[in-house]
Amino acid sequence: MEDLRDAERRLQTAQLAGDVEALDRLLDDRLIFTFGANVQTKADDLEVHRTRAQVVTRVAEEELTVLADGRTGVTWFLGTIEGTVSGAPFAARMRYTRTWLHDETHGWRIIAVHASTTD
């Protein structure tokens, strides 16, 4: 079974590259992403990358904690994300909690994400 830490690294690489095909493979079709009061689906997430409405230019990881138990895993990421949203630059120190599921066909895929800004 692929290491969950490697899957998290592939996610970061795909985000930086705007690689929609890789993101499609890493995100479960049932994905729910919450950030504040906003809720997005896999289709929503892929669309912002496909249209380049959101472009990630830097991921600076400060901390990554990984827990895997059988076919379920959780990653806790803390770091700075930079890029643009609708052409406007942003930089934010973020905390992401991602829940992953593993199957033999797809490997590790994200089914749930919660994101929040930190001080």
Tab-separated table of C-alpha atoms in Angstrom:
chain	number	residue	atom	x	y	z
A	1	MET	CA	0.000	0.000	0.000
A	2	GLU	CA	1.305	3.442	-0.955
A	3	ASP	CA	2.419	5.580	1.946
A	4	LEU	CA	-0.170	8.221	2.846
A	5	ARG	CA	2.565	10.826	3.230
A	6	ASP	CA	3.499	10.199	-0.434
A	7	ALA	CA	-0.136	10.719	-1.462
A	8	GLU	CA	-0.202	14.047	0.395
A	9	ARG	CA	2.975	15.094	-1.435
A	10	ARG	CA	1.416	14.131	-4.786
A	11	LEU	CA	-1.570	16.331	-3.884
A	12	GLN	CA	0.689	19.316	-3.190
A	13	THR	CA	2.540	18.744	-6.474
A	14	ALA	CA	-0.733	18.530	-8.416
A	15	GLN	CA	-2.030	21.723	-6.800
A	16	LEU	CA	1.146	23.629	-7.695
A	17	ALA	CA	1.085	22.332	-11.275
A	18	GLY	CA	-2.649	22.931	-11.713
A	19	ASP	CA	-2.748	19.277	-12.814
A	20	VAL	CA	-6.486	18.613	-13.039
A	21	GLU	CA	-6.005	14.988	-14.143
A	22	ALA	CA	-3.847	14.215	-11.108
A	23	LEU	CA	-6.288	16.024	-8.814
A	24	ASP	CA	-9.149	14.025	-10.333
A	25	ARG	CA	-7.320	10.806	-9.416
A	26	LEU	CA	-6.602	12.026	-5.865
A	27	LEU	CA	-10.119	13.272	-5.040
A	28	ASP	CA	-12.931	10.844	-4.312
A	29	ASP	CA	-16.123	11.538	-6.281
A	30	ARG	CA	-17.953	12.072	-2.965
A	31	LEU	CA	-15.505	14.751	-1.756
A	32	ILE	CA	-16.850	17.464	0.542
A	33	PHE	CA	-14.547	20.438	1.179
A	34	THR	CA	-15.435	22.928	3.913
A	35	PHE	CA	-13.824	26.310	4.506
A	36	GLY	CA	-15.702	28.576	6.882
A	37	ALA	CA	-19.350	28.544	5.827
A	38	ASN	CA	-18.482	27.408	2.281
A	39	VAL	CA	-18.924	23.835	1.094
A	40	GLN	CA	-17.529	22.573	-2.208
A	41	THR	CA	-17.643	19.298	-4.108
A	42	LYS	CA	-15.015	17.548	-6.185
A	43	ALA	CA	-16.514	19.109	-9.321
A	44	ASP	CA	-16.242	22.580	-7.769
A	45	ASP	CA	-12.612	22.022	-6.794
A	46	LEU	CA	-11.601	20.682	-10.195
A	47	GLU	CA	-13.358	23.571	-11.956
A	48	VAL	CA	-11.373	26.290	-10.157
A	49	HIS	CA	-8.154	24.545	-11.197
A	50	ARG	CA	-9.344	23.818	-14.750
A	51	THR	CA	-10.383	27.446	-15.359
A	52	ARG	CA	-7.410	28.766	-13.375
A	53	ALA	CA	-9.813	30.816	-11.254
A	54	GLN	CA	-7.537	29.619	-8.450
A	55	VAL	CA	-3.815	29.200	-9.051
A	56	VAL	CA	-1.521	27.928	-6.311
A	57	THR	CA	2.036	29.225	-6.719
A	58	ARG	CA	3.585	28.230	-3.388
A	59	VAL	CA	3.004	25.595	-0.731
A	60	ALA	CA	5.322	26.010	2.260
A	61	GLU	CA	4.716	23.122	4.620
A	62	GLU	CA	5.546	23.738	8.278
A	63	GLU	CA	4.082	20.580	9.698
A	64	LEU	CA	2.495	17.404	8.362
A	65	THR	CA	1.050	14.776	10.667
A	66	VAL	CA	-0.115	11.508	9.126
A	67	LEU	CA	-2.297	8.764	10.608
A	68	ALA	CA	-3.205	5.663	8.617
A	69	ASP	CA	-5.221	2.743	9.951
A	70	GLY	CA	-6.000	0.117	7.375
A	71	ARG	CA	-7.842	1.723	4.480
A	72	THR	CA	-8.557	5.017	6.283
A	73	GLY	CA	-6.153	7.868	6.865
A	74	VAL	CA	-6.030	11.452	8.063
A	75	THR	CA	-3.459	14.137	7.289
A	76	TRP	CA	-3.057	17.383	9.210
A	77	PHE	CA	-1.211	20.057	7.226
A	78	LEU	CA	-0.020	23.404	8.552
A	79	GLY	CA	1.670	25.845	6.214
A	80	THR	CA	1.510	28.881	3.980
A	81	ILE	CA	-0.325	28.795	0.672
A	82	GLU	CA	0.159	31.525	-1.940
A	83	GLY	CA	-1.400	32.134	-5.323
A	84	THR	CA	-4.259	33.963	-6.977
A	85	VAL	CA	-8.045	33.738	-6.832
A	86	SER	CA	-9.807	35.350	-9.782
A	87	GLY	CA	-6.550	37.140	-10.536
A	88	ALA	CA	-6.178	38.657	-7.055
A	89	PRO	CA	-3.089	37.561	-5.116
A	90	PHE	CA	-3.469	35.803	-1.787
A	91	ALA	CA	-1.200	34.409	0.896
A	92	ALA	CA	-2.522	32.612	3.950
A	93	ARG	CA	-1.229	30.427	6.735
A	94	MET	CA	-3.587	27.464	6.602
A	95	ARG	CA	-4.508	24.341	8.515
A	96	TYR	CA	-5.979	21.486	6.467
A	97	THR	CA	-7.439	18.282	7.849
A	98	ARG	CA	-7.926	15.696	5.113
A	99	THR	CA	-9.638	12.327	5.415
A	100	TRP	CA	-8.394	9.727	2.945
A	101	LEU	CA	-9.736	6.333	1.848
A	102	HIS	CA	-7.635	3.639	0.184
A	103	ASP	CA	-8.761	1.050	-2.338
A	104	GLU	CA	-6.843	-1.220	-4.681
A	105	THR	CA	-8.169	0.502	-7.818
A	106	HIS	CA	-7.417	4.136	-6.945
A	107	GLY	CA	-4.960	4.041	-4.039
A	108	TRP	CA	-5.350	6.889	-1.529
A	109	ARG	CA	-8.130	9.387	-2.327
A	110	ILE	CA	-9.484	12.322	-0.322
A	111	ILE	CA	-13.124	12.127	0.731
A	112	ALA	CA	-13.310	15.073	3.154
A	113	VAL	CA	-11.337	18.276	3.741
A	114	HIS	CA	-11.678	20.978	6.354
A	115	ALA	CA	-9.593	24.123	5.958
A	116	SER	CA	-9.119	27.121	8.206
A	117	THR	CA	-6.789	30.088	8.387
A	118	THR	CA	-4.414	30.396	11.323
A	119	ASP	CA	-2.551	33.254	12.950
